[in-house]
CSV table of C-alpha atoms and ligand atoms in Angstrom, one decimal:
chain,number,residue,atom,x,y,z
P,281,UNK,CA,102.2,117.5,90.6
P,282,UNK,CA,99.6,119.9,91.4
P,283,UNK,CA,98.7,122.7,88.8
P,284,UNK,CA,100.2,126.3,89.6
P,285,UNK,CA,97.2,127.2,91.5
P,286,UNK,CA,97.7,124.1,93.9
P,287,UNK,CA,94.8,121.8,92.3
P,288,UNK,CA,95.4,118.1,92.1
P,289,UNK,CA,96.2,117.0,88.7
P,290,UNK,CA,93.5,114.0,87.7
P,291,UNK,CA,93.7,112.3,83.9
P,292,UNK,CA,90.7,111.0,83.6
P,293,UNK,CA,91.0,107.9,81.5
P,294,UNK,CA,88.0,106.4,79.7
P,295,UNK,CA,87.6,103.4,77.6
P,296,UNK,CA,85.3,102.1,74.9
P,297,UNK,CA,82.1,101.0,77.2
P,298,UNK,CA,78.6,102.1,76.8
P,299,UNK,CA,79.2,103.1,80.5
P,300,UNK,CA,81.7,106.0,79.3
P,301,UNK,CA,78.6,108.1,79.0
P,302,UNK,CA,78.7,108.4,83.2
P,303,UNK,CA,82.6,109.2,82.8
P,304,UNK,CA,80.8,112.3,82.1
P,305,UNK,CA,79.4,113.1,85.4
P,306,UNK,CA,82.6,111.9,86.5
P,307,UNK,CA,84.2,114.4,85.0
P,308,UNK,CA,81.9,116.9,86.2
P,309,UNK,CA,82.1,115.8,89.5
P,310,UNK,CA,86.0,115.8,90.1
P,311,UNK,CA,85.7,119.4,88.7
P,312,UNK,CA,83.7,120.2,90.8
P,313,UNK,CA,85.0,119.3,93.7
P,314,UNK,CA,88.3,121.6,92.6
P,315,UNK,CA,90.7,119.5,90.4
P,316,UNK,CA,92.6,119.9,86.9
P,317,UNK,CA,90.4,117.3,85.5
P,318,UNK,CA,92.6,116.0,81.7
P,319,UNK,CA,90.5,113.6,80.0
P,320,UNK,CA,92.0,110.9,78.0
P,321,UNK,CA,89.4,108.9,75.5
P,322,UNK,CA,90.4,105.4,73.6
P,323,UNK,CA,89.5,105.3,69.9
P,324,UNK,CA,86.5,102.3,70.7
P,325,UNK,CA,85.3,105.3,73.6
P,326,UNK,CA,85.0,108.3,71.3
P,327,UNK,CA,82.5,105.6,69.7
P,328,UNK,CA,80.3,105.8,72.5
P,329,UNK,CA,80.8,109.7,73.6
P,330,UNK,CA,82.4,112.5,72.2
P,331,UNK,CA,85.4,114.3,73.2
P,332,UNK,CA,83.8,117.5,72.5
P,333,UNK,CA,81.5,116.9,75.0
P,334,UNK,CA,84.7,115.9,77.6
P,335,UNK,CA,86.8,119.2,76.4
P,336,UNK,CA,83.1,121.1,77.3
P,337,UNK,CA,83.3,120.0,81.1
P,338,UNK,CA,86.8,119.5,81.5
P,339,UNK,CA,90.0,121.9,82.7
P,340,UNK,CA,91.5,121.2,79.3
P,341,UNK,CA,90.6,119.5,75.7
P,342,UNK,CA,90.3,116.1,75.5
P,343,UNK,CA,93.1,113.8,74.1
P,344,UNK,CA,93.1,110.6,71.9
P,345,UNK,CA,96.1,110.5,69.8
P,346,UNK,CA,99.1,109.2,70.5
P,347,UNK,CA,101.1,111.4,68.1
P,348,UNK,CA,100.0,114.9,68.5
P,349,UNK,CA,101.4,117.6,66.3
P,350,UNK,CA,101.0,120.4,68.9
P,351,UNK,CA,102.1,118.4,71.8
P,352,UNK,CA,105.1,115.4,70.7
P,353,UNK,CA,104.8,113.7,73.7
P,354,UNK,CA,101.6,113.8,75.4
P,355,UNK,CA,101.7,110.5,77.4
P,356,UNK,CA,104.7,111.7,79.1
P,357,UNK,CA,103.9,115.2,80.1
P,358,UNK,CA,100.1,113.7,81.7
P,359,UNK,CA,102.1,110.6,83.2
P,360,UNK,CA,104.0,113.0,85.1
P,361,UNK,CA,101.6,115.9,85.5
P,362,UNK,CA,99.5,113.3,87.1
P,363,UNK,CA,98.8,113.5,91.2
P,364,UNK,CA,96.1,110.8,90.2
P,365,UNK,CA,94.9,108.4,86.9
P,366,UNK,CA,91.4,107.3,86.8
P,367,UNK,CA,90.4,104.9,84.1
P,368,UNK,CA,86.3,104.9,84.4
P,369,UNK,CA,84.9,102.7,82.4
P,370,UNK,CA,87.9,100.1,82.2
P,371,UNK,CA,86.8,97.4,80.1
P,372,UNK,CA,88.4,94.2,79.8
P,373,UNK,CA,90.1,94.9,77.0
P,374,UNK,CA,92.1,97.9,78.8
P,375,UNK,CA,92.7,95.9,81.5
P,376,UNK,CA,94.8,93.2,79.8
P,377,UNK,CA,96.6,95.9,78.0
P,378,UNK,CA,97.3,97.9,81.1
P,379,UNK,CA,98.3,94.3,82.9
P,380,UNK,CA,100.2,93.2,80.6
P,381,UNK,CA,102.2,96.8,80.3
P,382,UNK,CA,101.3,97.8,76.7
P,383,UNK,CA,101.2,101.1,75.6
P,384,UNK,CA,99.7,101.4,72.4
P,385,UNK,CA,97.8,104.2,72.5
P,386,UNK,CA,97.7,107.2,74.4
P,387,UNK,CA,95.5,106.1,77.6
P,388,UNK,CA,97.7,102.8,78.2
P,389,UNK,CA,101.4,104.7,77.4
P,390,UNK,CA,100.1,107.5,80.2
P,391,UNK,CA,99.2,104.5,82.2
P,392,UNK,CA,102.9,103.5,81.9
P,393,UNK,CA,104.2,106.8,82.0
P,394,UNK,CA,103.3,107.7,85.4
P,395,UNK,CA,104.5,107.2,89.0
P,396,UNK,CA,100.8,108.5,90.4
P,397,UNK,CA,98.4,106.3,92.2
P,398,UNK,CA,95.7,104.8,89.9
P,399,UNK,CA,92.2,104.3,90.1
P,400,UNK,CA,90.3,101.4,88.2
P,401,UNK,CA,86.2,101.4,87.9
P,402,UNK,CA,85.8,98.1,85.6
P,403,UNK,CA,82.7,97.8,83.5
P,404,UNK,CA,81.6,94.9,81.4
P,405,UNK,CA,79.1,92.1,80.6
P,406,UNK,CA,78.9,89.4,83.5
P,407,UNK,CA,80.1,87.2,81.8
P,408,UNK,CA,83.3,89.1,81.1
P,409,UNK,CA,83.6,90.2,84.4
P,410,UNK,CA,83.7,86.4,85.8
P,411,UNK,CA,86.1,85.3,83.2
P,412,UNK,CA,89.0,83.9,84.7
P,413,UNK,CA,91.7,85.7,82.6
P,414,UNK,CA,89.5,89.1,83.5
P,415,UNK,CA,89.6,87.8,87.3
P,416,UNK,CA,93.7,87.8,87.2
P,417,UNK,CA,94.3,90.6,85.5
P,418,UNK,CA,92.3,92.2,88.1
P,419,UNK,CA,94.0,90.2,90.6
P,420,UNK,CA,97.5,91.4,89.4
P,421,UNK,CA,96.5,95.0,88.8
P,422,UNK,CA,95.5,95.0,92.4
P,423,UNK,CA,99.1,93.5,93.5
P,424,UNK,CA,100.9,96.0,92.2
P,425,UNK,CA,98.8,98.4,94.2
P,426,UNK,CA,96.0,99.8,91.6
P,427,UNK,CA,92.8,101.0,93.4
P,428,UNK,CA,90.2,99.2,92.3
P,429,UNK,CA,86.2,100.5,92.3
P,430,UNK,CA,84.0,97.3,91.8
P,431,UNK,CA,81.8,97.6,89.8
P,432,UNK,CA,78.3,96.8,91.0
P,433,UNK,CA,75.2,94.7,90.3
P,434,UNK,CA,72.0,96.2,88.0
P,435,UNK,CA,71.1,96.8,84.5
P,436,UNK,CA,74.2,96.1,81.8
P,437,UNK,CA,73.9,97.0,78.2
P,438,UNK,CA,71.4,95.4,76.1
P,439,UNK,CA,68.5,95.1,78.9
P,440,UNK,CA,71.0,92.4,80.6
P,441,UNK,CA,71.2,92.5,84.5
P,442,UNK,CA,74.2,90.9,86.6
P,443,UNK,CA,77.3,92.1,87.8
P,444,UNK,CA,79.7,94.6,86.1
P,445,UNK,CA,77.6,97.8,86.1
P,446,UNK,CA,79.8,100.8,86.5
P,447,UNK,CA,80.2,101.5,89.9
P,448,UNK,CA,78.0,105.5,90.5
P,449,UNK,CA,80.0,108.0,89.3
P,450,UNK,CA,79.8,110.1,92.8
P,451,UNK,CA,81.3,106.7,94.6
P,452,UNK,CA,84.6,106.8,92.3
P,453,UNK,CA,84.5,110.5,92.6
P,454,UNK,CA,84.7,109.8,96.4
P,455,UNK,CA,87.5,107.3,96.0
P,456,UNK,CA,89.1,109.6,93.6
P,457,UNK,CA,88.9,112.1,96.2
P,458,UNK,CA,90.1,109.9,99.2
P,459,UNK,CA,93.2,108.8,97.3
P,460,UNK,CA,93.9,112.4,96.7
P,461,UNK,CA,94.3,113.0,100.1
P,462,UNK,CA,91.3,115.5,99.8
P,463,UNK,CA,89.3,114.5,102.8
P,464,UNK,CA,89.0,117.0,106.1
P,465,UNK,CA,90.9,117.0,108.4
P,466,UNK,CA,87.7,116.1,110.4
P,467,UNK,CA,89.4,114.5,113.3
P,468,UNK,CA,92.0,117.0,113.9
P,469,UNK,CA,92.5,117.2,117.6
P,470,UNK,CA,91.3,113.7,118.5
P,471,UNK,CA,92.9,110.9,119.9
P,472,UNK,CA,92.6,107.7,118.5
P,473,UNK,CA,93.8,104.0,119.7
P,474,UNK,CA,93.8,101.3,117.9
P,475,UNK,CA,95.0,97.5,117.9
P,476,UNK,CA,96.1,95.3,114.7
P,477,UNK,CA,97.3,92.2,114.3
P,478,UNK,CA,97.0,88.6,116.1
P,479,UNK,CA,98.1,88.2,119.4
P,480,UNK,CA,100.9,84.9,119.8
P,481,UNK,CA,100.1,83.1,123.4
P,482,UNK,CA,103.5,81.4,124.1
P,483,UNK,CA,103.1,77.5,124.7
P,484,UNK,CA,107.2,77.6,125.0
P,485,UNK,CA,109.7,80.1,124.0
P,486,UNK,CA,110.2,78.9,120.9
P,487,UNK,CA,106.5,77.9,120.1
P,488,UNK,CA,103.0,80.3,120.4
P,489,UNK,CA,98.7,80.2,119.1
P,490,UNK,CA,98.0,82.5,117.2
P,491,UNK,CA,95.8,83.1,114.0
P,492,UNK,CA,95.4,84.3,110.6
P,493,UNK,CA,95.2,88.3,111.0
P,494,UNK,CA,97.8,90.5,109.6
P,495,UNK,CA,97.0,93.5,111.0
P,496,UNK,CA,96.6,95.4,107.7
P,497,UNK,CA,93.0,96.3,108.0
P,498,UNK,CA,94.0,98.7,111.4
P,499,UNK,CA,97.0,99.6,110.4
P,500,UNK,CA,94.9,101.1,107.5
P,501,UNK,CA,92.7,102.7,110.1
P,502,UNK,CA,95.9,103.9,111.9
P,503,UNK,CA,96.8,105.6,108.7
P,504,UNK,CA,93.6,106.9,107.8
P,505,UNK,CA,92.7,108.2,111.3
P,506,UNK,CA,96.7,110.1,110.7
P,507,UNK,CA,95.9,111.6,107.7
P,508,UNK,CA,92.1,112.7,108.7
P,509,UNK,CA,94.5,115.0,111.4
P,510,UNK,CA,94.0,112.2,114.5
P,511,UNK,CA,96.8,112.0,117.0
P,512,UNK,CA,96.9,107.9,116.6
P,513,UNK,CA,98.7,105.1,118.9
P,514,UNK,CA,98.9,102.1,116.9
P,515,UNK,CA,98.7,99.0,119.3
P,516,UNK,CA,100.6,96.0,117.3
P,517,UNK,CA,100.9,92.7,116.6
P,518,UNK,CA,102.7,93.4,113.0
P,519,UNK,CA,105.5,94.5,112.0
P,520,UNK,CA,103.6,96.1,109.1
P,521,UNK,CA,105.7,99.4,108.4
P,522,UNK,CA,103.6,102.2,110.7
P,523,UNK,CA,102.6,105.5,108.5
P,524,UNK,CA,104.3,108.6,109.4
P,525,UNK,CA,103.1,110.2,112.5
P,526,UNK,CA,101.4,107.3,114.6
P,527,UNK,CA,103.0,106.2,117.5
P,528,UNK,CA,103.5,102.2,117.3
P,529,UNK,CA,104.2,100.5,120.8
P,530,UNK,CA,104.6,96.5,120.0
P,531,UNK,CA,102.7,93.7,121.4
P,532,UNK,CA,103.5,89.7,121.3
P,533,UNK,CA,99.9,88.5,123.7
P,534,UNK,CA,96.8,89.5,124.7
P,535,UNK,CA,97.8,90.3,128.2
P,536,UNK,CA,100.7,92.8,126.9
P,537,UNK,CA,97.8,94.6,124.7
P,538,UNK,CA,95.2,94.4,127.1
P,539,UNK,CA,97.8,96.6,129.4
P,540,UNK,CA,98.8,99.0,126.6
P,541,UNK,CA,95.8,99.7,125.0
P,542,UNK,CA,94.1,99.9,128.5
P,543,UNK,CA,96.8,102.6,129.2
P,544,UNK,CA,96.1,104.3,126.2
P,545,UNK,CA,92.4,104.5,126.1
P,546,UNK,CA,92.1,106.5,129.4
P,547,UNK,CA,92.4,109.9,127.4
P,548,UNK,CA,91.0,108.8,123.5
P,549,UNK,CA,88.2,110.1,122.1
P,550,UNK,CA,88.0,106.7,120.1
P,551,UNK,CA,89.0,103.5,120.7
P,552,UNK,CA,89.0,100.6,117.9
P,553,UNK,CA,89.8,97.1,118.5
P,554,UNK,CA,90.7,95.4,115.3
P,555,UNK,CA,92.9,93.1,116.9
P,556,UNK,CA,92.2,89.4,116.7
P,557,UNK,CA,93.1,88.8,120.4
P,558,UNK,CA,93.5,85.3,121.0
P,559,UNK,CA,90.3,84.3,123.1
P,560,UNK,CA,92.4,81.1,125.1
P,561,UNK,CA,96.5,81.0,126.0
P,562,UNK,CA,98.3,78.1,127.5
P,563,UNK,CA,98.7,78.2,131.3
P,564,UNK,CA,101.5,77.3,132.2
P,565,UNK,CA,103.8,78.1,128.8
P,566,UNK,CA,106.6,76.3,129.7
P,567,UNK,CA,110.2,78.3,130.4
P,568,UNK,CA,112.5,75.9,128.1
P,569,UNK,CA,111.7,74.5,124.8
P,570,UNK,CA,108.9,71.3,124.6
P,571,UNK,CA,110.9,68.4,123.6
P,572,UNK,CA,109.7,66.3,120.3
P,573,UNK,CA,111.1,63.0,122.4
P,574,UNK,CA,109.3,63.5,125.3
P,575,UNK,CA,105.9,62.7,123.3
P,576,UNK,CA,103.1,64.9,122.8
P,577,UNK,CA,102.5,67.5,125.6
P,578,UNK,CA,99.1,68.3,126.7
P,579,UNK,CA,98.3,71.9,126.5
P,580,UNK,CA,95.9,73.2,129.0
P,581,UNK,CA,94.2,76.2,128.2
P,582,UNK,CA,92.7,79.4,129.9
P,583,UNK,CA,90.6,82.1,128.3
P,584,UNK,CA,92.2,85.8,127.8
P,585,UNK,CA,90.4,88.4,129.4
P,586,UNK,CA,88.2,90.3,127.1
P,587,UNK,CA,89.8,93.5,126.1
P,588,UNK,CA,87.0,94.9,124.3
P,589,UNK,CA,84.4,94.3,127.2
P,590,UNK,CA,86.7,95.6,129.8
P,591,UNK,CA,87.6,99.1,127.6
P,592,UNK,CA,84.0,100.0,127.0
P,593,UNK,CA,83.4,99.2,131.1
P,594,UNK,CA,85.8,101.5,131.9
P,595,UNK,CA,85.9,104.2,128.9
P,596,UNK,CA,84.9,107.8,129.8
P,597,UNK,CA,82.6,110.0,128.8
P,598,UNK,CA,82.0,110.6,125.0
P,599,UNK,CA,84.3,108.0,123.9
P,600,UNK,CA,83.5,106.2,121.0
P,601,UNK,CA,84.6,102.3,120.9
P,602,UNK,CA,84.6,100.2,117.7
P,603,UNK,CA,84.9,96.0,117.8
P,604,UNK,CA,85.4,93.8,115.2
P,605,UNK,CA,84.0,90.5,114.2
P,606,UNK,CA,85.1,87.8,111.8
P,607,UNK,CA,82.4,85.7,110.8
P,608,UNK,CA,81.9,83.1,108.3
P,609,UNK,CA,78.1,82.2,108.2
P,610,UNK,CA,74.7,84.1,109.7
P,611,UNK,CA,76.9,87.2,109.5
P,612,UNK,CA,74.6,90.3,110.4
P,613,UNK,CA,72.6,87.3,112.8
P,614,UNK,CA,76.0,86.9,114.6
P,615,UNK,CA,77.3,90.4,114.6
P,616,UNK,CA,74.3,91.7,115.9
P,617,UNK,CA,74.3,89.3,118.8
P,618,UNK,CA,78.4,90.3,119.7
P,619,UNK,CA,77.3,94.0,119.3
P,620,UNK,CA,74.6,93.3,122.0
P,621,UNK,CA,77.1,91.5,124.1
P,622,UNK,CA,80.1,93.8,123.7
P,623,UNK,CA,78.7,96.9,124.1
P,624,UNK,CA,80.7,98.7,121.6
P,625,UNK,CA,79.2,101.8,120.3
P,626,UNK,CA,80.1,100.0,116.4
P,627,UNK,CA,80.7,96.7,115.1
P,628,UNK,CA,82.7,96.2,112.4
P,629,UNK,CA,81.8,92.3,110.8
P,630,UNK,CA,83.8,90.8,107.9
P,631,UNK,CA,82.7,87.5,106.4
P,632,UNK,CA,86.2,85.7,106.3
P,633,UNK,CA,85.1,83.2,103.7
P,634,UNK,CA,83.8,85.0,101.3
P,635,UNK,CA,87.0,85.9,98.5
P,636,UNK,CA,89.4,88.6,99.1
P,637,UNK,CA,87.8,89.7,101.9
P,638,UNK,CA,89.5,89.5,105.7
P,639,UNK,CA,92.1,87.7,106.6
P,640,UNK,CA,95.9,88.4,105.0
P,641,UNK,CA,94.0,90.3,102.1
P,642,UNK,CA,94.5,93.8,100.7
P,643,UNK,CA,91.1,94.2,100.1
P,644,UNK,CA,87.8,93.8,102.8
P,645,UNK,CA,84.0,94.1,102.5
P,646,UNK,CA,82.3,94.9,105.9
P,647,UNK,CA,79.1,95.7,107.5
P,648,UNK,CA,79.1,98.6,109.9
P,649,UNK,CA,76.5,97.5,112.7
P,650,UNK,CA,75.6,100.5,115.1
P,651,UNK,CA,74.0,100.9,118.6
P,652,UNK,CA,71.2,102.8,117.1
P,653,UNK,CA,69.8,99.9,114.9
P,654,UNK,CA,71.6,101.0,111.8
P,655,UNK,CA,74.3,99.2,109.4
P,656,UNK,CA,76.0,100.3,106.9
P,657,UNK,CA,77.9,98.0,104.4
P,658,UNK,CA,81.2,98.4,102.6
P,659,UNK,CA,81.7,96.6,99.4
P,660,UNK,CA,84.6,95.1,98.4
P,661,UNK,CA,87.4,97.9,98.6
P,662,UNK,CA,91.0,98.6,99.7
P,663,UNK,CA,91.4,97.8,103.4
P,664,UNK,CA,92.3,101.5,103.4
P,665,UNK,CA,89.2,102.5,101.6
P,666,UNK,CA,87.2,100.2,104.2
P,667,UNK,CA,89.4,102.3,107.0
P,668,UNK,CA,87.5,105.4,105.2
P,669,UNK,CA,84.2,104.2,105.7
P,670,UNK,CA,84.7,102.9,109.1
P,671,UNK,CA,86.2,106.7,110.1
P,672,UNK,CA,83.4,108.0,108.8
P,673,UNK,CA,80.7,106.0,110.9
P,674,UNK,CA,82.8,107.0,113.5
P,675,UNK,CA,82.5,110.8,113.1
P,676,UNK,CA,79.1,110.5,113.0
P,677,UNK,CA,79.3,109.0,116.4
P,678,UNK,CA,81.8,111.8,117.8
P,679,UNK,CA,79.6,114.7,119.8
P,680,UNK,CA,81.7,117.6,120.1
P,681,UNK,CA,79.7,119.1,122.9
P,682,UNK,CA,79.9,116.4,124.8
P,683,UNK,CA,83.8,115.7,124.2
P,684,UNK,CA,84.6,119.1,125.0
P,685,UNK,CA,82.5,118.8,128.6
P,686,UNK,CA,84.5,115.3,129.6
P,687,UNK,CA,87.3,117.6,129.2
Q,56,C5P,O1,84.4,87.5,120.6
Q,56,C5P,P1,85.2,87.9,119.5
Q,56,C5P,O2,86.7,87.4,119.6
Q,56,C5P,O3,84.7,87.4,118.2
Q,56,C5P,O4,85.2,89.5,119.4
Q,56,C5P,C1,86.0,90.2,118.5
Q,56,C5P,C2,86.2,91.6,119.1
Q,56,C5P,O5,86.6,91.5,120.4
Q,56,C5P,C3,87.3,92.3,118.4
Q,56,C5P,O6,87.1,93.7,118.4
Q,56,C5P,C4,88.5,91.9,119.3
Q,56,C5P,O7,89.6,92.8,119.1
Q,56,C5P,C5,87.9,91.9,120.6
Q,56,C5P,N1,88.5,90.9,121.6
Q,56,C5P,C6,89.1,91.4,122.7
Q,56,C5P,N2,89.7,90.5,123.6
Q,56,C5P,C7,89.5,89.2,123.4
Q,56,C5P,C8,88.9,88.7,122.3
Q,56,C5P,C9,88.4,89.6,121.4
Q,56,C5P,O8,89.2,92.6,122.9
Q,56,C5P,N3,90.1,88.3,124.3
């Protein structure tokens, strides 16, 4: 619910870690950048910074009591006030309270109280970070759809260095911001296209190949590219539900998408293929089902044309054209060689082995490989978050002028 003068409502949570000192510049930050910023400290966090100093830089004073004489129920009117919660540092201890669904105190109750989407930047000691009861209460926060800002690699407390560092303060101000829908609406007027999912080759009409993808990573994109103002056609494998306002059209093989997205790329700005298109498909896929006692059939098989190669040989001027790339060793080594190959303006590579990232997950960590020698690389975030960063390589790809002279 924004406030009266149309700015988001963000409760900044912060919890007892000596990184709660950068919740400050946090707090700062989201002011800043135009929202009713409501800090919420824990008793251990007021031990590390004071809430004067929070009141100072915030839209209003800093709370830490549960029972407030001036306001009875505080929990509940922040809970619902809230278009967003941040907690920034979470420590471990707040995150078993908030998994488990405790509420005893005034950060954890507003945590319970409110229907908003949620933001997590964990901070901790290494070795907390890597225990396993840390690792799945992490894992169910992120189930049940909290946003989580890893935390990254450097100097801990006490001259220490590992993982668990705060993540910056302007990168969960960004993710704060992305989850607030407060990003331009930089691609307002462009078309986008983009394929999701795995392709299913028929061997029979009861049996097909396929693979592992699950098409979440571009439906992301499809939903990103929607919101950033895109007009988006959603090429599909999945029956993943489709966000408001992109047109879906349904796929089973590679041949159907290849003619789809072929049809569709003739007039896009951008084109992304984050399909995982089968690369061979039975021949012959018989018309009635294989039978079990006729023995084992030999499946012969023929390779799918490449859709990506064959879009950026035919794409028009000033189109940009993203690929994809699952790897799972020599990463960059590999992804650099398919960039070369494909010809893609981008290249998108996940490392599939590596945890939660790829395949089926919510979550992805990518490298962003470019035609002009360049990669950027996207730690572990919400495939939608990843879909951010990926848009964003993308804009910088996107010249107007010469857009508006294909036209
Ligand atoms: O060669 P590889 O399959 O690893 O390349 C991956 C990229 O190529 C992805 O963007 C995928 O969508 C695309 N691709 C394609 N047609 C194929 C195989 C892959 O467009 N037959």
């Amino acid at each position: 619910m924004a406030t009266p003068d149309g700015r988001p409502f963000v409760v900044l949570g912060v919890s007892g870690g000596i990184a709660a000192y950068k919740a400050v510049e946090l707090c700062r930050r989201l002011v800043d950048a135009g929202c009713h910023v409501a800090p919420v400290l824990t008793e251990h966090a007021t031990r590390f910074v004071g809430e004067l100093t929070f009141s100072a830089l915030a839209s209003e004073p800093a709370q830490t009591e549960l029972y407030d004489a001036a306001a009875v129920i505080p929990h509940t009117r922040l809970g619902q006030s809230a278009d967003l919660v941040i907690v920034a540092p979470a420590t471990a201890h707040l995150l078993a309270r908030y998994a488990a669904g405790m509420a005893d105190d005034l950060l954890t109750a507003t945590l319970l109280a409110t229907r908003a989407p949620v933001l997590v930047a964990p901070a901790m000691h290494t070795e907390m970070w890597e225990q396993p009861s840390v690792v799945d209460n992490l894992a169910l926060l992120r189930r049940r759809g909290v946003e989580i800002v890893e935390p990254a690699v450097g100097r801990l407390a006490g001259g220490d260095e590992g993982a668990g560092r705060l993540a910056d303060p302007a990168t969960i101000a960004e993710a704060a911001l992305d989850l607030l829908g407060r990003r331009p609406a930089d691609l307002a007027g462009r078309r986008v296209v983009i394929s999701a999912g795995g392709t299913r080759e028929p061997i029979d009409p009861v049996r097909f190949l396929t693979n592992r993808s699950s098409g979440k990573q571009g439906h992301a994109l499809a939903a990103a590219a929607a919101d950033r103002g895109a007009s988006v056609v959603l090429v599909t494998t999945s029956a993943l539900p489709a966000h408001a306002g992109v047109r879906t059209i349904s796929v089973e093989t590679a041949a159907q998408m290849h003619e789809a997205m072929t049809e569709a790329a003739q007039d896009a700005d951008v084109v992304i293929m984050a399909a995982a298109v089968a690369d061979f498909r039975p021949r012959d896929p018989e018309s009635t089902k294989v039978k079990r006692e006729l023995g084992a059939p030999e499946i012969i098989l023929e390779p799918t044309p490449d859709i990506l190669v064959d879009l950026v040989e035919r794409r028009p001027a000033g189109q940009v054209v993203v690929g994809f790339a699952a790897e799972t060793d020599h990463v960059l080594e590999h992804a650099a060689a398919k960039l070369e190959r494909k010809g893609c303006d981008l290249l998108v590579v996940n490392d599939v082995s590596a945890p939660l990232v790829g395949f089926d997950h919510d979550t992805n960590a990518v490298h962003i490989l470019s035609q002009d020698g360049t990669t950027v690389s996207v730690d572990l975030a919400s495939k939608r978050a990843v879909a951010d960063r990926i848009l964003d390589r993308v804009m910088d790809h996107l010249n107007p002028s010469a857009e508006k002279d294909s036209r």
